Coordinates of C-alpha atoms in Angstrom, one line a residue:
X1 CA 147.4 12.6 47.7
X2 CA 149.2 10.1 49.6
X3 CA 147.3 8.0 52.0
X4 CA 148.1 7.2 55.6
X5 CA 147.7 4.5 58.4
X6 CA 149.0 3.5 61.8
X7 CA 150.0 -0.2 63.0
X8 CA 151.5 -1.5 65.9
X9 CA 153.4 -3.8 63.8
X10 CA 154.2 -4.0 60.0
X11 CA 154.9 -7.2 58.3
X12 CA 155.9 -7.2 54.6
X13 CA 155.0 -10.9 52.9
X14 CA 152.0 -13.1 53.6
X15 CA 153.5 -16.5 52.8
X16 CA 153.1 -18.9 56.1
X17 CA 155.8 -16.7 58.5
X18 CA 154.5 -13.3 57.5
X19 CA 150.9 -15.4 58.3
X20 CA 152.1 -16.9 61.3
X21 CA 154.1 -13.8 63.0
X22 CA 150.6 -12.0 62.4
X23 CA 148.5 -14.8 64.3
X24 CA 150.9 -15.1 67.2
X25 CA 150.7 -11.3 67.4
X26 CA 146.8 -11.4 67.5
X27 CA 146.6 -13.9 69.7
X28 CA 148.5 -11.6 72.4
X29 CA 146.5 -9.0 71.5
X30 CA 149.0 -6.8 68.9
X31 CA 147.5 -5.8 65.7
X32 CA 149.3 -6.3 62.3
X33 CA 149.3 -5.2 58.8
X34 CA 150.3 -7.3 56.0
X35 CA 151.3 -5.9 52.8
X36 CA 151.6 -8.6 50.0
X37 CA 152.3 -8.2 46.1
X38 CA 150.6 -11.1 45.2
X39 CA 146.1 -11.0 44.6
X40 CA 144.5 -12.1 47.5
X41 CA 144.9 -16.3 47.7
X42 CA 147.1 -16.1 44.5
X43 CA 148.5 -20.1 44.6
X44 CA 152.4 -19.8 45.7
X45 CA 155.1 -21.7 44.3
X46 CA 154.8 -25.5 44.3
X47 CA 158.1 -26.0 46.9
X48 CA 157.4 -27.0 50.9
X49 CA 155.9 -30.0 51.2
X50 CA 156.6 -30.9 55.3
X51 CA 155.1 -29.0 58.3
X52 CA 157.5 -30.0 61.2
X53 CA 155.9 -31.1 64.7
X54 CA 156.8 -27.8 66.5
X55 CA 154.9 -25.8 63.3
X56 CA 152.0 -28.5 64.3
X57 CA 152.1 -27.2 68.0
X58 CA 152.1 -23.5 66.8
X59 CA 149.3 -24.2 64.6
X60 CA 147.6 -26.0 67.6
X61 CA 148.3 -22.8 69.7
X62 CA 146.6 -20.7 67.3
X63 CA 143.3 -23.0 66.5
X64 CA 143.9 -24.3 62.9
X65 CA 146.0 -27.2 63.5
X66 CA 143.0 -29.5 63.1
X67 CA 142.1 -27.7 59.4
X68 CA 145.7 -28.4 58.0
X69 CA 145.9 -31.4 59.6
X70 CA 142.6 -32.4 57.2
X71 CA 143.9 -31.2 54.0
X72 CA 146.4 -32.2 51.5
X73 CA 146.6 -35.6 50.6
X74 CA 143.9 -37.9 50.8
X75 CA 143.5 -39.1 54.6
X76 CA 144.4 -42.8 53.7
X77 CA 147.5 -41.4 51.4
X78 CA 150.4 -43.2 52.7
X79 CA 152.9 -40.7 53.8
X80 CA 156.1 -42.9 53.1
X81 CA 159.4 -42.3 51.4
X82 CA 159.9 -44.5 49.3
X83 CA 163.5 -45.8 47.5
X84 CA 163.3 -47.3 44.1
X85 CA 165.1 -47.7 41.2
X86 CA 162.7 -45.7 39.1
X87 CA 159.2 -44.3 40.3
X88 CA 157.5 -47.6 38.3
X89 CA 160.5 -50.0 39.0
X90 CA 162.1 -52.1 42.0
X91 CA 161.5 -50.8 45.4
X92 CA 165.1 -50.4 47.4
X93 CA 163.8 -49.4 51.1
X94 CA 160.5 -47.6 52.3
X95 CA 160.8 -45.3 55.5
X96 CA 157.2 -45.8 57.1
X97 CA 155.1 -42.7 57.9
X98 CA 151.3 -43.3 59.2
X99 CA 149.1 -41.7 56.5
X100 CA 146.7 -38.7 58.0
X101 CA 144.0 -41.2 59.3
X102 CA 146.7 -42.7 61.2
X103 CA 149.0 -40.0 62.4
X104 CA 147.8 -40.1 65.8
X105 CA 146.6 -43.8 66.4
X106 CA 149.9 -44.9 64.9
X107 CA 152.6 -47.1 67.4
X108 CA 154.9 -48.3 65.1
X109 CA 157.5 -47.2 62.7
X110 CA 160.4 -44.8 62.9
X111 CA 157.8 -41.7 62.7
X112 CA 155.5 -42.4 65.7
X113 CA 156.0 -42.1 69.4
X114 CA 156.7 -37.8 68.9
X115 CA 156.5 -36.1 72.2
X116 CA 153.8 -33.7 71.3
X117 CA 150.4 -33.9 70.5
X118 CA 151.2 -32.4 67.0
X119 CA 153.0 -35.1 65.1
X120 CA 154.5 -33.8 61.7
X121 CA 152.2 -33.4 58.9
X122 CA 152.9 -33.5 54.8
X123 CA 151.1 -31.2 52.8
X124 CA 151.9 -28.9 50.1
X125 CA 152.4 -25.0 50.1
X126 CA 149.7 -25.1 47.9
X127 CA 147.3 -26.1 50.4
X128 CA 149.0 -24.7 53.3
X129 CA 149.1 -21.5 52.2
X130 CA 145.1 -20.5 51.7
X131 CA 144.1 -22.4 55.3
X132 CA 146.8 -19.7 56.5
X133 CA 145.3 -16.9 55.3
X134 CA 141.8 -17.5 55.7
X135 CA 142.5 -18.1 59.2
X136 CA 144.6 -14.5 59.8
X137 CA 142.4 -12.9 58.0
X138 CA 139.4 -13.5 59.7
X139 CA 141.1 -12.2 62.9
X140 CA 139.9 -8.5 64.2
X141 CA 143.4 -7.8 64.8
X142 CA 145.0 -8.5 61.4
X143 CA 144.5 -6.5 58.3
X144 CA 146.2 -7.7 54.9
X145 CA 146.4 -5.7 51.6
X146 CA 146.8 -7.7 48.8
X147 CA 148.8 -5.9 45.8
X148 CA 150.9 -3.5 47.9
X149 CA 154.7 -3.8 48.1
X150 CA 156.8 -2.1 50.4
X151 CA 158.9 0.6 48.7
X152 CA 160.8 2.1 51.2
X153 CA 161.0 2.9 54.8
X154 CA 162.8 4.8 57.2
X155 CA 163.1 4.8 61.2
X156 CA 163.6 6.3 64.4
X157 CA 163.4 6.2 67.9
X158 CA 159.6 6.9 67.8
X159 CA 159.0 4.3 65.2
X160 CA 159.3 3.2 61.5
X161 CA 158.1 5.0 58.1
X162 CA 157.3 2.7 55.5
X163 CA 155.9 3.4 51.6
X164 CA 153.9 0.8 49.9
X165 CA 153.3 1.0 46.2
X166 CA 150.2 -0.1 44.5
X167 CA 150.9 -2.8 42.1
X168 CA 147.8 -1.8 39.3
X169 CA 147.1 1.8 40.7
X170 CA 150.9 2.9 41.0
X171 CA 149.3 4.6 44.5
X172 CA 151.3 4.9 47.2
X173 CA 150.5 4.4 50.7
X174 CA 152.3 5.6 53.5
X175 CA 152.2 3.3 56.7
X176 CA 153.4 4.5 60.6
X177 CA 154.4 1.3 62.9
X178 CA 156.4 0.7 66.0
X179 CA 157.8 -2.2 63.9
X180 CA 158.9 -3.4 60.6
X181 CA 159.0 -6.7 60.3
X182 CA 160.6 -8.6 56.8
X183 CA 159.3 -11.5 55.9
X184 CA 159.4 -11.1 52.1
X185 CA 161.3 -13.9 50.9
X186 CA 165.0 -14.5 49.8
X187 CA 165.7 -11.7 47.7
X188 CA 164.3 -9.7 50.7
X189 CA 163.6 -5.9 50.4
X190 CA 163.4 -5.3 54.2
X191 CA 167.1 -7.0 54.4
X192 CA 169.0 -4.8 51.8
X193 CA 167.5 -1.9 53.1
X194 CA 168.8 -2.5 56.4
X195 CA 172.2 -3.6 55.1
X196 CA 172.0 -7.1 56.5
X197 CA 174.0 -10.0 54.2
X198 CA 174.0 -13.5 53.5
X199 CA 176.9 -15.2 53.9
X200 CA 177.9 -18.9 53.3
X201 CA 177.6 -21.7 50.0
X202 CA 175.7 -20.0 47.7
X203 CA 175.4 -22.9 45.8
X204 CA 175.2 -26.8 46.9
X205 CA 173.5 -28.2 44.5
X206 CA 170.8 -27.5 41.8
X207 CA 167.9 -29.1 41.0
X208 CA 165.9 -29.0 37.6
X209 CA 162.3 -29.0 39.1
X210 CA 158.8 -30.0 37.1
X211 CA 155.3 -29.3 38.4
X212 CA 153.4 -32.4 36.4
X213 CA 150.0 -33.5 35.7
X214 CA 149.3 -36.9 34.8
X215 CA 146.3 -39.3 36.1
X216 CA 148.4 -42.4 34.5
X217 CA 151.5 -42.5 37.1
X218 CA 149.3 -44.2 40.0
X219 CA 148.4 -47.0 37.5
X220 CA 152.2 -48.1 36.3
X221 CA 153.5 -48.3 40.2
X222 CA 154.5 -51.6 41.1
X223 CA 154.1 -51.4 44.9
X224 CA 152.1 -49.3 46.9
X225 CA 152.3 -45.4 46.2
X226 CA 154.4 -42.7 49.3
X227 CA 154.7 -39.4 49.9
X228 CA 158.4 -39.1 48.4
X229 CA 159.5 -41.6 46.2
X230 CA 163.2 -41.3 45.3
X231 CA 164.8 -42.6 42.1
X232 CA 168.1 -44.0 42.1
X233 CA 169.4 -45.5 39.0
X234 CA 172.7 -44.8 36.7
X235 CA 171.0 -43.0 34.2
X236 CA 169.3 -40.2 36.0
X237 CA 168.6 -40.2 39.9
X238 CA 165.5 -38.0 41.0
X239 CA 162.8 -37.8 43.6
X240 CA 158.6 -37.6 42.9
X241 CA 156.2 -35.7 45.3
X242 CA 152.6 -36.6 45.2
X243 CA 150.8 -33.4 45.5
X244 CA 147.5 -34.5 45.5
X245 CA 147.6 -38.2 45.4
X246 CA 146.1 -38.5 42.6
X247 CA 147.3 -36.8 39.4
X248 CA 149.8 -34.0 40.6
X249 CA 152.9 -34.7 41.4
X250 CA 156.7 -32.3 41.9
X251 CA 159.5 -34.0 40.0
X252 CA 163.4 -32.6 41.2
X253 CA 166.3 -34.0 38.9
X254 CA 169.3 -33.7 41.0
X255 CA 171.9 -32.0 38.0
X256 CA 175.6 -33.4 38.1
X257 CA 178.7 -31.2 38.7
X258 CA 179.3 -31.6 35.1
X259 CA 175.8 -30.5 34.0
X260 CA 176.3 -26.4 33.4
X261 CA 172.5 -25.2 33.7
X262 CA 168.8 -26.3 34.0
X263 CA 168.9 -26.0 30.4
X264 CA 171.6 -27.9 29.5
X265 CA 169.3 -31.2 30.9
X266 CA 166.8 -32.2 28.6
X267 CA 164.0 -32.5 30.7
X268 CA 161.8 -34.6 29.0
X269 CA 163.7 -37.2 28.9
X270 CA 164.7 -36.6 32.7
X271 CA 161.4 -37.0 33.6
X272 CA 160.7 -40.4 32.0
X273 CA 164.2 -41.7 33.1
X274 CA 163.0 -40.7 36.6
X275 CA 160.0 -42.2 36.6
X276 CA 160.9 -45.1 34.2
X277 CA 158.2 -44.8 31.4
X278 CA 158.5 -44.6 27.9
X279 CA 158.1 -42.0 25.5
X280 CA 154.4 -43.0 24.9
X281 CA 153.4 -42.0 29.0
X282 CA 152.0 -38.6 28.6
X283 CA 151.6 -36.2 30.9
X284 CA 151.7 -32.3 31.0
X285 CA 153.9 -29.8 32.6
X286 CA 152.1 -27.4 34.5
X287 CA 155.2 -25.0 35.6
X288 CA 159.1 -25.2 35.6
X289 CA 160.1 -24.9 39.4
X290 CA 164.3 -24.7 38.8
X291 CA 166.2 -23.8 42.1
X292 CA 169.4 -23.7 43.3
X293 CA 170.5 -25.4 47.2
X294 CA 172.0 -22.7 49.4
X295 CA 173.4 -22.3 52.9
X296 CA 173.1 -18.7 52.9
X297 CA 172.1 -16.9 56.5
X298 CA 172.2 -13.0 57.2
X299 CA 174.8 -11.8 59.2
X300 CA 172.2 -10.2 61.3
X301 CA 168.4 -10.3 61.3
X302 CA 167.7 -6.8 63.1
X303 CA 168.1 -2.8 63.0
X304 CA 167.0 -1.5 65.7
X305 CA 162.9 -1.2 65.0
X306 CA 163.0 -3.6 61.5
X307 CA 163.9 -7.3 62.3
X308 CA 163.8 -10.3 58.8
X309 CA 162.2 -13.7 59.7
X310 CA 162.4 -17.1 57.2
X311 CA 163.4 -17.0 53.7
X312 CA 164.3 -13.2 53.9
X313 CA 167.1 -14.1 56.8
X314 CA 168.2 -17.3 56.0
X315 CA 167.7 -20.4 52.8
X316 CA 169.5 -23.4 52.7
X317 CA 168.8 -26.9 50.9
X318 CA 165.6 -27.8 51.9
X319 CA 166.1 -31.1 53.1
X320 CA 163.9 -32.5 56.6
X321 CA 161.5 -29.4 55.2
X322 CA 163.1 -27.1 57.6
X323 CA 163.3 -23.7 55.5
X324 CA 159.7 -22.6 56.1
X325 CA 159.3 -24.7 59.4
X326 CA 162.4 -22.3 60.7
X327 CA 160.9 -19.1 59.5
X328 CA 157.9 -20.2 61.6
X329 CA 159.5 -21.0 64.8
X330 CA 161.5 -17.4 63.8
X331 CA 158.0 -15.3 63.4
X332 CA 156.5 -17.4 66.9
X333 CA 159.9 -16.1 68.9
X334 CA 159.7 -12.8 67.7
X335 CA 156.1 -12.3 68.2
X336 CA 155.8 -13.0 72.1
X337 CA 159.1 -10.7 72.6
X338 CA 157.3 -7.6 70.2
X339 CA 154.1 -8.1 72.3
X340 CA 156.0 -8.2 75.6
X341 CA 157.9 -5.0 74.3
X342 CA 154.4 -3.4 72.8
X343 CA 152.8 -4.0 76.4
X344 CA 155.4 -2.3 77.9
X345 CA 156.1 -4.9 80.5
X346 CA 158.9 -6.0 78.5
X347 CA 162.3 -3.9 78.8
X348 CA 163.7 -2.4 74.9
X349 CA 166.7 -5.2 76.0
X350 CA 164.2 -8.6 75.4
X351 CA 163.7 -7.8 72.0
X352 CA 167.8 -8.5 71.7
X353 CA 166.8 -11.9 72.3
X354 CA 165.5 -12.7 68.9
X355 CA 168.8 -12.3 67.3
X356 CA 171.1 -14.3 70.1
X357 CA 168.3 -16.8 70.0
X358 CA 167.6 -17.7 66.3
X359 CA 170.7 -16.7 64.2
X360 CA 172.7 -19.5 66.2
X361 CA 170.3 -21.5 65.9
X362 CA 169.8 -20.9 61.7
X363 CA 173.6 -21.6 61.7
X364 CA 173.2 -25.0 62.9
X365 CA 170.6 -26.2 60.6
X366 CA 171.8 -25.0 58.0
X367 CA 175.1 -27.0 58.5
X368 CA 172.6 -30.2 59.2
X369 CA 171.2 -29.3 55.9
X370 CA 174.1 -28.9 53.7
X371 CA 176.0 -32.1 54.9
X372 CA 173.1 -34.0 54.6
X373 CA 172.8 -32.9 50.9
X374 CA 176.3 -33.7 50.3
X375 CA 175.7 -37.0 51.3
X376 CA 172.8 -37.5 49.3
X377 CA 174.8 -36.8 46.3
X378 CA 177.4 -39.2 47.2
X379 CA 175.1 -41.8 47.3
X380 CA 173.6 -40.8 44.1
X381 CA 176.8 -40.6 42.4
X382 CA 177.6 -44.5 43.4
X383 CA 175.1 -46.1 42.6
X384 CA 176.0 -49.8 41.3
X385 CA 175.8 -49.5 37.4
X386 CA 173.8 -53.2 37.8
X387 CA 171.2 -51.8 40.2
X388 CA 168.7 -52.8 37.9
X389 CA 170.4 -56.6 36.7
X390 CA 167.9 -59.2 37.8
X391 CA 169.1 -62.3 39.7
X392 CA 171.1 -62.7 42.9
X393 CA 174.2 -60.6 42.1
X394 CA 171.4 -57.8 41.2
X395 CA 169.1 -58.1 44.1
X396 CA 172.0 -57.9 46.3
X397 CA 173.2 -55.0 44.9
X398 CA 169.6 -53.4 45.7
X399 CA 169.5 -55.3 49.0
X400 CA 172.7 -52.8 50.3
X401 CA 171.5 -50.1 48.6
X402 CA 168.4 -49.7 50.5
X403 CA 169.6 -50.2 53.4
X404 CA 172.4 -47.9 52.8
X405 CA 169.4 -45.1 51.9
X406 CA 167.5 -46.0 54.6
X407 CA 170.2 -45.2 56.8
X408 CA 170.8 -41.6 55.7
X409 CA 167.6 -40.5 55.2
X410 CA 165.6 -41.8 58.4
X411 CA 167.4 -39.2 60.4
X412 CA 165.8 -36.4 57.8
X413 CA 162.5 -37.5 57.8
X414 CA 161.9 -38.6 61.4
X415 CA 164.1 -35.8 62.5
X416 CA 163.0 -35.4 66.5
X417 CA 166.4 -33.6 67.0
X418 CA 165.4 -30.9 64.9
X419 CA 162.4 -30.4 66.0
X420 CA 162.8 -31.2 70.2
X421 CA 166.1 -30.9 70.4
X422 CA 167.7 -27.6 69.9
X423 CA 168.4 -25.1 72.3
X424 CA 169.3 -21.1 73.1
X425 CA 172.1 -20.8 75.0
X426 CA 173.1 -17.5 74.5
X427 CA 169.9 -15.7 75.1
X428 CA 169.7 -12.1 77.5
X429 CA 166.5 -13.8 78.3
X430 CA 167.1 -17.0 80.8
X431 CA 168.9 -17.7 83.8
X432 CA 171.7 -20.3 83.2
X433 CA 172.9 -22.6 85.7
X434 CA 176.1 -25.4 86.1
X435 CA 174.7 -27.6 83.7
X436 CA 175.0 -27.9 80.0
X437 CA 172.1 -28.8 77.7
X438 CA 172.5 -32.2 75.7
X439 CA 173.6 -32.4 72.1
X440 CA 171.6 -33.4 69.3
X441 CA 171.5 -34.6 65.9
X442 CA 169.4 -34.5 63.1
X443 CA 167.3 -37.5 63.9
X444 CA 167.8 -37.5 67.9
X445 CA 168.1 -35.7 70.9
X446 CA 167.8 -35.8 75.0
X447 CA 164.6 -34.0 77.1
X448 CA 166.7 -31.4 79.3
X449 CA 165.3 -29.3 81.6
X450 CA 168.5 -27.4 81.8
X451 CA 167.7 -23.5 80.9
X452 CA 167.5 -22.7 77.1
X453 CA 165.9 -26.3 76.6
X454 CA 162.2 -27.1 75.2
X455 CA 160.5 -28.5 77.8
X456 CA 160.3 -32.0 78.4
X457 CA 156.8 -32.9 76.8
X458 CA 153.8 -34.9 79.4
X459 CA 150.1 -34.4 79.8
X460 CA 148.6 -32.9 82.7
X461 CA 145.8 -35.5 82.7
X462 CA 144.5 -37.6 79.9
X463 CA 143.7 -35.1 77.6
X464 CA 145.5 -31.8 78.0
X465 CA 149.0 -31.6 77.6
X466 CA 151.2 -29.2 79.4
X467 CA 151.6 -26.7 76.2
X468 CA 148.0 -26.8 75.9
X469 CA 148.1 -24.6 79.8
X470 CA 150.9 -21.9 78.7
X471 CA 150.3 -18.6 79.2
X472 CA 150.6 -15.7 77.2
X473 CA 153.7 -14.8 79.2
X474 CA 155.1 -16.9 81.8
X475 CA 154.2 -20.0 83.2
X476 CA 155.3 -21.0 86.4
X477 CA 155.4 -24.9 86.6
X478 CA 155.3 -25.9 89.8
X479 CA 155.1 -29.5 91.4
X480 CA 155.5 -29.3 95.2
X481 CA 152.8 -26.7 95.6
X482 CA 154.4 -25.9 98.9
X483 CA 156.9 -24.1 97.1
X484 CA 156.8 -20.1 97.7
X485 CA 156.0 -18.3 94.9
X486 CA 154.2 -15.3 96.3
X487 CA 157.6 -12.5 95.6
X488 CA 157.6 -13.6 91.8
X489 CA 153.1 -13.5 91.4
X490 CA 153.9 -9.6 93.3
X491 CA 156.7 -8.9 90.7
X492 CA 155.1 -10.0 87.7
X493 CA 152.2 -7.9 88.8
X494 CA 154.2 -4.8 89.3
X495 CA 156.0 -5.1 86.1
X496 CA 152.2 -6.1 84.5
X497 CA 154.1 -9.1 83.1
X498 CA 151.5 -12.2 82.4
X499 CA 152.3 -14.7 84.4
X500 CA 150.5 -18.1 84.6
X501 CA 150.8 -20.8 87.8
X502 CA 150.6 -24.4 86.8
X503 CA 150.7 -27.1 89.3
X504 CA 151.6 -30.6 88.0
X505 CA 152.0 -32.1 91.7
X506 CA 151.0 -35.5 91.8
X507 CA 151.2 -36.0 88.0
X508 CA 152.7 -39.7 87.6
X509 CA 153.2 -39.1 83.7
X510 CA 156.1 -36.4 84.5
X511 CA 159.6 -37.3 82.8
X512 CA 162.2 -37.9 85.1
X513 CA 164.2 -35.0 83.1
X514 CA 162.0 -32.3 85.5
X515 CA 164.1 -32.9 88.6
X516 CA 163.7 -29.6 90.3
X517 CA 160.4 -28.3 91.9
X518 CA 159.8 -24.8 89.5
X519 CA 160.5 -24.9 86.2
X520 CA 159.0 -20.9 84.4
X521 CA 158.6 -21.6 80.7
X522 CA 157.9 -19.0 77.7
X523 CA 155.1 -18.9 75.8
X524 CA 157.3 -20.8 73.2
X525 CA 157.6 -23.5 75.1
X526 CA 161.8 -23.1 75.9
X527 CA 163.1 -22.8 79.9
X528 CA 164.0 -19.8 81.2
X529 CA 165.0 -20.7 85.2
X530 CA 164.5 -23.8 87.5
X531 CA 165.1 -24.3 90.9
X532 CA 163.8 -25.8 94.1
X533 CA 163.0 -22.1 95.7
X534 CA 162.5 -18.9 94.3
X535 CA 166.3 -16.6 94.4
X536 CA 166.3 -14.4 97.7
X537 CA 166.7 -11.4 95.3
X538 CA 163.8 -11.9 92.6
X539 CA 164.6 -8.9 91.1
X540 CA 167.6 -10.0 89.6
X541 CA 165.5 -13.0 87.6
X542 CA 163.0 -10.1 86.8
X543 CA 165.3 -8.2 84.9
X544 CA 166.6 -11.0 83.1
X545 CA 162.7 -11.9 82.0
X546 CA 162.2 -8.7 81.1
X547 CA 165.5 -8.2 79.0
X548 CA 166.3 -5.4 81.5
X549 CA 169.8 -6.3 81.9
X550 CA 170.2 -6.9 77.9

């Protein structure tokens, strides 16, 4: 006999978005079941290695920022990127990051001075991963089942039918939800289903990957140890991730055009031309980790009750660490419009935001991605055959070099544009006015207050900053509390939207970006109307927060 259960929402995939969209949902008071293949804290796959500072701020917003901030590397691990011409050999350029210890007391370098109270943090999957769980799975709201995979599923207008399928049993398991949602990785299940396909470079590069052990590596450095430590040499150019910091470590050899597989490489002899020892270092490979470098994003991310989030709509090269940190900010968007929807204070039109909001988006960075990648491989390709010639003519040589990699790669790793500087500007959700949000790069951007943009980042007082006083729903940032705001506190109560009032008046830390006297701002942090009065007609800007005109 087949067995039955009811959820509000259904997420398929407990890697960090399937964890995360499940969090944010508890947190608003949704519950969530989360069907996973793997055994319960089964290790994932050695790969991301970066939590970007807007995943910090999530993870702050849910209470287990501090815990991933304390784990991975040890806390006076230097978090550098280093640029060398082997692992063991001549340092090129080092791209500064304050180790954990540091990360909040730190002033200088290229990586401090974030406008958050999250600054980026480097740790591995590995450890991500089971701080994560732990965490969801503690919460009342959140049930996972470990060894189930969804099978199938159909939908309607009442809701969505989904079968899971006992991976040791062969049971099956038949699960009613308002919502699907597919967070199951990129050779997604939900997305096929549903029709959805990725388009774009299926491959841009591919990168013969080794998960190592060796206690001996730490010993042969010749300057102090980082994060990252890139190789760039004639023979064989490659990049080393301490895991640990002390005897694991994540090895990618970059494969040449003329290379035609993983295979093809020996990797052996990779590995020691990437780290520059010889054939007497020993170490031992604990798993292969090949992949390929995509720009791949769905050419939608939702049918009608089933919506995709992270790998399962979108991979790309992950360069600046931004293919899980995307997913995240995707399962934090879609989560406060689901609970809006499932609260019924949201119209069925806001949940057309996620879609206008985060496929644009996905496009962008995955352009940022891919041209960055192509210019990494450029560089590789010219490195000076005498990189490693001693004297003058050599050192100069390394002198440009590193300067030359230092260049290119401070915008990836310190990368405030991607993380404070993008923007929705074609969302059913916010109220747009004359004035065009500021551009951005990769490593920069400009606080805006114009609708669409993240709001500019300041503390209320010494030790709360302003994301720390969001609401659930709405927040009304106010500063001239003169300012009428009794239509919009009756609307919001009509329509049972949350809506929180925040005065800032008086505040002397506010950025001269906030120039008009109400700002309302989304639970995820991004504007959705200013002004210096409330509109005559607040209905209008009620529909649009409620996605009634979408």
């Amino acid at each position: 006999m087949t067995e039955s259960i009811k959820t509000s929402v259904l997420i398929a995939g407990a890697g960090p978005v399937g964890l995360v969209l499940a969090m944010e949902l508890a947190a608003q008071g949704v519950s969530a079941l989360i069907i996973e293949p793997r055994e319960r804290l089964e290790p994932p796959n050695v790969k991301c290695n970066h939590v970007s500072a807007r995943s910090m701020e999530i993870f702050r917003r849910l209470g287990v920022a501090a815990i991933v901030r304390d784990a991975g590397l040890p806390e006076n691990y230097p978090h550098d990127i280093a640029y060398r011409t082997t692992t063991t050999g001549q340092e090129l350029t080092r791209i500064p990051i304050p180790c954990r210890r540091d990360r909040y007391m730190a002033t200088q370098g290229p990586d401090t001075g974030w406008p958050t109270a999250e600054p980026p943090h480097r740790i591995n999957q590995i450890y991500l991963e089971p701080i994560l769980f732990k965490h969801a799975e503690a919460q009342p709201e959140i049930q996972i089942l470990n060894r189930k995979a969804l099978s199938d599923f159909t939908q309607d207008e009442y809701g969505v039918h989904a079968l899971a399928t006992g991976i040791d049993d062969g049971s099956t398991l038949q699960i009613d939800c308002d919502y699907l949602i597919g967070c199951d990785g990129g050779k997604s299940i939900v997305r096929k289903k549903i029709g959805a396909k990725l388009n774009g470079d299926a491959i841009v590069q591919r990168v013969q990957s080794s998960y190592i052990r060796t206690p001996h590596l730490l010993k042969q450095l010749q300057h102090p140890p980082a994060w990252a430590t890139f190789s760039l040499n004639p023979r064989r150019s490659g990049n080393v991730y301490a895991i640990d910091g002390r005897e694991l470590w994540l090895i990618h050899n970059y494969l040449r055009e003329d290379e035609p597989g993983f295979e093809s490489v020996d990797r052996d002899q990779s590995i020691r031309a990437i780290l520059g020892v010889g054939a007497d270092f020993d170490y031992e490979i604990i798993s292969k980790e090949d992949w390929y470098g995509r720009r791949l994003v769905a050419d939608y991310f939702r049918d009608h009750r089933v919506f995709i989030c992270g790998d399962a709509a979108h991979l790309w090269v992950p360069y600046a660490g931004y293919g899980m940190n995307a997913g995240i900010a995707d399962a934090s968007n879609l989560a406060w419009l689901l609970s809006a929807r499932l609260q019924k204070w949201g119209a069925p039109g806001i949940l057309a935001a996620y879609e206008a909001e985060r496929l644009p988006i996905t496009e962008q960075v995955s352009h940022f991605a891919m041209n960055h990648a192509h210019a990494m491989a450029q560089q590789r390709k010219g490195v000076p055959a005498d990189i490693e010639k001693p004297g003058i003519e050599g050192e100069q040589l390394r002198v440009r070099l590193g300067q030359q990699a230092y260049e290119l790669n401070v915008q990836q790793y310190c990368c405030a544009g991607l993380n404070f500087g993008y923007f929705y500007d074609k969302s059913p959700l916010i109220v747009y006015d004359d004035e065009t949000a500021p551009a951005y790069s990769m490593g920069g951007f400009t606080a805006s207050t114009v609708p669409g943009c993240r709001a500019p980042y300041f503390d209320l007082d010494k030790d709360t900053p302003l994301y720390d006083r969001l609401g659930k729903g709405y927040t009304l940032l106010r500063f001239d509390a003169s300012c009428e705001v009794a239509p919009l506190v009756q609307a919001t109560q009509f329509h049972h939207m949350p809506l929180t009032l925040l005065d800032a008046s008086g505040n002397d830390s506010i950025p001269a970006a906030y120039r008009h006297k109400m700002l309302l701002l989304r639970p995820d942090q991004h504007i959705a109307w200013r002004g210096d009065a409330l509109p005559a007609d607040i209905s209008n800007l009620m529909n649009v927060l409620r996605g009634a005109t979408a």
